[in-house]
Coordinates of C-alpha atoms in Angstrom, one line a residue:
M1 CA -13.6 21.2 3.6
T2 CA -15.5 20.3 0.3
S3 CA -14.7 20.4 -3.3
R4 CA -11.0 19.6 -2.8
V5 CA -8.5 18.6 -5.7
V6 CA -7.5 15.2 -5.2
V7 CA -4.9 13.3 -7.0
L8 CA -4.9 9.6 -7.0
T9 CA -1.8 7.7 -8.3
G10 CA -2.7 4.0 -8.5
G11 CA -6.4 5.1 -9.2
S12 CA -7.4 2.3 -11.5
S13 CA -7.8 -0.5 -9.2
G14 CA -8.2 -1.7 -5.6
I15 CA -7.7 1.0 -2.8
G16 CA -7.0 3.8 -5.3
R17 CA -10.3 2.8 -7.1
A18 CA -12.1 2.7 -3.7
A19 CA -10.7 6.1 -2.7
A20 CA -11.7 7.7 -5.9
H21 CA -15.4 6.6 -5.5
A22 CA -15.4 7.8 -1.6
F23 CA -13.8 11.4 -2.6
A24 CA -16.2 11.5 -5.7
A25 CA -19.3 10.9 -3.4
R26 CA -18.0 13.9 -1.3
G27 CA -18.3 16.0 -4.0
D28 CA -14.1 16.3 -4.6
K29 CA -12.6 17.1 -8.1
I30 CA -10.5 13.6 -8.9
V31 CA -7.4 13.3 -10.9
L32 CA -6.9 9.5 -11.8
A33 CA -3.6 8.4 -12.6
A34 CA -2.3 4.7 -13.4
R35 CA -0.5 3.1 -16.3
G36 CA -3.6 1.6 -17.7
L37 CA -5.7 3.9 -19.7
A38 CA -9.0 1.6 -20.0
D39 CA -9.3 0.9 -16.5
L40 CA -8.8 4.5 -15.6
E41 CA -11.8 5.4 -17.8
K42 CA -13.7 2.8 -16.2
V43 CA -13.2 4.3 -12.9
A44 CA -13.8 7.6 -14.1
A45 CA -17.2 6.6 -15.4
E46 CA -18.0 5.0 -12.2
C47 CA -17.2 8.2 -10.2
G48 CA -19.8 10.1 -12.7
G49 CA -17.4 10.8 -15.7
Q50 CA -16.3 13.9 -14.1
A51 CA -12.6 13.0 -13.3
L52 CA -9.6 14.1 -15.0
V53 CA -7.8 10.9 -16.4
V54 CA -4.0 11.2 -17.0
P55 CA -2.2 7.8 -17.8
T56 CA 1.1 7.7 -15.5
D57 CA 3.7 5.5 -14.7
V58 CA 5.1 6.7 -11.3
T59 CA 8.3 5.0 -12.2
D60 CA 8.8 8.0 -14.7
R61 CA 9.6 11.1 -13.0
A62 CA 8.9 13.2 -16.2
Q63 CA 5.3 11.6 -16.2
V64 CA 4.7 12.3 -12.7
D65 CA 5.6 15.9 -12.9
E66 CA 3.3 16.2 -16.1
L67 CA 0.6 14.7 -14.0
A68 CA 1.0 17.3 -11.3
E69 CA 1.0 20.1 -13.8
A70 CA -2.1 18.7 -15.5
A71 CA -3.9 18.9 -12.2
V72 CA -3.0 22.4 -11.6
D73 CA -3.8 23.4 -15.2
A74 CA -7.0 22.0 -14.8
F75 CA -8.1 22.9 -11.4
G76 CA -5.5 25.5 -10.2
R77 CA -4.3 23.9 -7.3
I78 CA -3.9 20.3 -5.5
D79 CA -5.2 19.8 -2.1
V80 CA -4.9 16.2 -1.5
W81 CA -2.6 13.5 -3.4
A82 CA -3.0 10.1 -2.2
D83 CA -0.6 7.3 -3.8
T84 CA -1.3 3.6 -3.8
A85 CA 0.3 2.5 -6.8
A86 CA 2.0 -0.8 -6.5
V87 CA 3.2 -4.1 -8.0
V88 CA 4.3 -7.3 -6.4
A89 CA 6.1 -10.4 -7.5
Y90 CA 5.9 -13.6 -5.4
G91 CA 8.8 -16.2 -4.9
R92 CA 11.9 -16.8 -3.1
F93 CA 14.4 -14.2 -3.6
E94 CA 17.0 -16.2 -5.5
D95 CA 14.2 -17.4 -7.8
I96 CA 13.1 -13.9 -8.9
P97 CA 15.0 -12.6 -11.9
P98 CA 16.9 -9.6 -11.1
D99 CA 15.3 -7.3 -13.5
V100 CA 11.8 -8.2 -11.8
F101 CA 13.2 -7.8 -8.3
D102 CA 14.6 -4.2 -9.5
K103 CA 11.6 -3.1 -11.3
V104 CA 9.1 -3.9 -8.2
V105 CA 11.5 -2.1 -6.0
T106 CA 11.6 0.9 -8.5
A107 CA 7.9 1.0 -8.7
D108 CA 7.2 0.6 -5.0
L109 CA 9.9 2.9 -3.5
L110 CA 11.1 5.2 -6.2
G111 CA 7.5 5.6 -7.6
P112 CA 6.5 7.1 -4.3
A113 CA 9.3 9.0 -4.0
N114 CA 8.8 10.8 -7.6
V115 CA 5.1 11.5 -6.6
A116 CA 6.2 13.0 -3.1
R117 CA 8.8 15.3 -4.8
A118 CA 6.1 16.6 -7.4
A119 CA 3.3 16.9 -4.4
L120 CA 5.5 18.7 -2.2
R121 CA 6.8 21.2 -4.9
V122 CA 3.3 22.0 -5.6
F123 CA 2.5 22.1 -1.7
R124 CA 5.4 24.5 -1.0
K125 CA 4.2 26.9 -3.6
Q126 CA 0.5 26.7 -2.2
G127 CA 1.7 26.8 1.5
R128 CA -0.6 23.8 2.0
G129 CA -1.6 20.3 1.0
T130 CA -2.0 16.7 2.2
L131 CA 0.2 13.9 0.9
I132 CA -1.1 10.3 1.7
L133 CA 1.5 7.4 0.9
S134 CA 0.0 4.0 1.0
S135 CA 2.6 1.7 3.1
S136 CA 1.6 -1.5 4.6
L137 CA 1.8 -3.9 7.5
L138 CA 4.8 -5.6 5.4
G139 CA 6.5 -2.4 5.9
H140 CA 6.7 -3.2 9.5
V141 CA 7.4 -6.9 9.5
T142 CA 8.9 -9.3 7.1
V143 CA 7.4 -12.4 5.6
P144 CA 9.1 -15.0 3.0
Y145 CA 8.3 -15.1 -1.0
M146 CA 7.5 -11.4 -0.8
S147 CA 11.3 -9.7 -0.9
T148 CA 10.2 -7.7 -3.7
Y149 CA 7.4 -6.3 -1.9
V150 CA 8.5 -5.9 1.6
T151 CA 12.1 -4.5 0.8
P152 CA 10.6 -1.1 -0.9
K153 CA 7.8 -1.2 1.9
W154 CA 10.2 -0.8 4.5
G155 CA 12.1 2.0 2.8
L156 CA 8.8 3.9 2.1
R157 CA 8.3 3.7 5.7
A158 CA 11.6 5.4 6.4
L159 CA 11.0 8.0 3.8
T160 CA 7.6 8.9 5.0
R161 CA 9.2 9.6 8.7
I162 CA 11.9 11.8 7.0
L163 CA 9.5 13.9 4.9
Q164 CA 7.4 14.3 8.1
Q165 CA 10.4 15.6 9.8
E166 CA 11.4 17.9 6.7
T167 CA 8.1 19.5 6.5
R168 CA 7.8 20.7 10.3
D169 CA 8.4 24.0 9.0
A170 CA 5.2 23.9 7.0
P171 CA 2.2 23.3 9.6
D172 CA -0.3 23.3 6.7
I173 CA 1.4 20.8 4.8
H174 CA 0.9 17.3 6.1
V175 CA 2.5 13.8 5.3
C176 CA 0.6 10.9 6.0
Q177 CA 1.0 6.9 6.2
L178 CA -1.6 4.6 5.7
V179 CA -0.6 1.0 6.8
P180 CA -3.1 -1.4 5.6
G181 CA -3.3 -5.1 6.7
S182 CA -4.4 -7.5 4.4
V183 CA -6.8 -6.4 1.9
D184 CA -8.7 -8.1 -1.2
T185 CA -7.7 -6.4 -4.2
P186 CA -6.8 -7.3 -7.8
I187 CA -3.0 -7.0 -7.1
Y188 CA -2.9 -10.6 -6.3
T189 CA -4.0 -11.8 -9.7
S190 CA -1.9 -9.3 -11.6
S191 CA 1.4 -10.0 -9.7
G192 CA 4.4 -11.3 -11.0
N193 CA 4.9 -15.1 -9.5
Y194 CA 7.8 -17.4 -9.0
A195 CA 6.3 -19.2 -6.3
G196 CA 4.3 -21.7 -8.2
F197 CA 1.1 -20.7 -6.6
V198 CA -0.9 -17.6 -7.1
G199 CA -0.9 -15.1 -4.1
R200 CA -3.8 -14.1 -2.1
P201 CA -4.8 -11.9 1.0
P202 CA -4.1 -13.9 4.6
P203 CA -7.1 -13.5 6.7
P204 CA -8.5 -11.6 8.2
V205 CA -9.1 -9.9 5.1
D206 CA -10.3 -6.2 4.9
T207 CA -12.3 -4.7 1.7
A208 CA -10.8 -1.9 -0.6
E209 CA -13.8 0.1 0.3
R210 CA -12.4 0.2 4.1
M211 CA -9.0 1.3 3.0
G212 CA -10.6 4.0 0.7
D213 CA -12.7 5.3 3.7
A214 CA -9.4 5.6 5.7
I215 CA -7.8 7.8 2.9
V216 CA -10.5 10.2 3.1
S217 CA -10.2 10.0 6.7
L218 CA -6.7 11.1 6.6
A219 CA -7.5 13.8 4.0
D220 CA -10.3 15.2 6.4
R221 CA -8.0 15.0 9.6
P222 CA -4.5 14.4 8.9
R223 CA -2.3 12.5 11.1
R224 CA 1.1 11.0 10.8
S225 CA 0.3 7.3 10.6
R226 CA -3.1 5.2 10.4
S227 CA -2.8 1.5 10.8
V228 CA -6.0 -0.3 9.6
G229 CA -6.4 -4.2 10.0
L230 CA -7.6 -6.5 12.3
A231 CA -4.6 -8.5 12.7
N232 CA -1.8 -5.6 12.3
E233 CA -1.3 -5.0 16.0
F234 CA -1.0 -8.8 16.8
V235 CA 1.5 -9.2 13.8
E236 CA 3.5 -6.5 14.6
A237 CA 3.9 -7.5 18.4
G238 CA 4.8 -11.1 17.5
Y239 CA 7.5 -9.8 15.1
S240 CA 8.8 -7.4 17.5
F241 CA 8.7 -9.2 20.8
M242 CA 9.0 -12.8 19.9
P243 CA 11.2 -13.0 16.7
P244 CA 12.3 -16.7 17.3
V245 CA 8.5 -17.8 17.4
Y246 CA 7.6 -15.4 14.7
D247 CA 10.3 -16.7 12.0
A248 CA 9.4 -20.3 12.8
L249 CA 5.8 -19.9 12.2
V250 CA 5.7 -17.1 9.4
G251 CA 6.9 -19.7 6.4
P252 CA 4.5 -22.4 7.1
L253 CA 1.5 -19.8 7.5
M254 CA 2.7 -17.8 4.7
R255 CA 2.5 -21.0 2.4
S256 CA -0.9 -22.0 4.0
F257 CA -2.6 -18.7 3.9
G258 CA -0.6 -16.2 1.8
L259 CA -0.4 -18.6 -1.2
S260 CA -3.5 -20.2 -2.9
R261 CA -3.6 -23.9 -4.1
R262 CA -4.1 -22.2 -7.7
R263 CA -1.1 -23.3 -9.6
T264 CA 1.0 -20.8 -11.9
G265 CA 4.1 -20.8 -14.1
P266 CA 6.9 -18.3 -13.8
D267 CA 5.2 -14.9 -14.9
K268 CA 5.9 -11.4 -14.8
G269 CA 2.5 -10.3 -14.5
N270 CA 1.9 -6.7 -14.5
V271 CA 5.4 -5.7 -13.1
F272 CA 6.7 -4.0 -16.5
A273 CA 3.1 -3.4 -18.1
S274 CA -0.3 -2.6 -17.3
K275 CA -2.8 -5.7 -17.4
P276 CA -6.7 -5.7 -17.4
R277 CA -7.8 -6.2 -13.6
V278 CA -9.5 -9.2 -12.4
Y279 CA -11.6 -8.8 -9.1
G280 CA -12.6 -11.5 -6.6
G281 CA -10.5 -14.3 -7.6
P282 CA -7.7 -14.9 -5.0
A283 CA -9.7 -14.3 -1.7
R284 CA -11.8 -17.2 -2.8
Y285 CA -9.1 -19.7 -3.8
G286 CA -8.4 -22.8 -1.7
R287 CA -5.8 -22.7 0.9
A288 CA -3.4 -25.5 2.1
P289 CA -4.3 -27.3 5.4
V290 CA -2.5 -25.8 8.4
S291 CA -2.0 -27.8 11.6
A292 CA -4.0 -27.0 14.6
A293 CA -0.7 -27.1 16.5
A294 CA 0.9 -24.3 14.3
L295 CA -2.4 -22.2 14.8
A296 CA -2.2 -22.6 18.6
A297 CA 1.3 -21.7 18.8
L298 CA 0.8 -18.6 16.5
T299 CA -2.3 -17.4 18.7
G300 CA -0.3 -18.1 22.1
A301 CA 2.6 -16.2 20.7
A302 CA 0.8 -13.4 19.4
A303 CA -1.2 -12.9 22.6
L304 CA 1.9 -13.0 24.8
A305 CA 3.7 -10.7 22.4
L306 CA 0.9 -8.2 22.6
T307 CA 0.8 -8.3 26.3
G308 CA 4.3 -7.7 26.5
R309 CA 4.3 -4.7 24.2
R310 CA 1.3 -3.1 26.0
R311 CA 2.9 -3.5 29.4
L312 CA 6.1 -1.6 27.9
K313 CA 3.9 1.2 26.5
R314 CA 2.5 1.5 30.2
R315 CA 5.7 1.6 31.6
T316 CA 7.1 4.1 29.3
T317 CA 4.0 6.4 29.5
A318 CA 3.9 6.2 33.5

């Protein structure tokens, strides 16, 4: 299917920007939405200047509804709606100001809910359409210092599953979930921070372009869920099958690999308002040393957990 109408919320940077490039290369009609007009216009120019730009805050239901109306008014329909909009605030739960925690949860859970509501309303009228919600590996496991992000991603995973159940009566309406692992995007340099150190994507790190291609693939061939990340299966296996070992290791490993050595003071980041995006920073910040014993323990635990998971799968499918 060519020349689709694609709405991208969160289209100003990171995975959304990469998806915009990929859809534009296919000749699709793009509607770009995010809070920051300047960044949206940059992405539109990168896509050939043909994209429709609609500044939108997904936490504002009225703005999301207006975005849907603008897309339909401009192009007559919406074929694909992919939502990658998200914000983050690092820090221990008790150190994060309540208003910051509430705002991140609102953006990362109620924002996608607003998107889903608007998209499904259009899809029901058309009788078809594909909604792609960007979840995360952190919607399947937990890590310290990211309660603001993990909490709504678990909720989004549940919402996506429910929407898949509730659209079974409409075989041409698809609800898909992208589950990225660690991705190098500007979300780390833009995030709120109460952890003392700038966050960074822990290795192995994928590119935003790989995730953008995965979104296009889901639009081409919808499926319920697609996990993209070299370590996703290992991390989920360790979390599910060896929780005591996982809980013992995840804190030190998060401090070593999920937080850089670049210090930062308490900062709300882009949680409440858009900020200019900075590319290529956190993935290059130095890491704290981690002991060989901890890495060996993690590797062994992951291998055992993954073996157990695969054996369980074989038993249940036999």
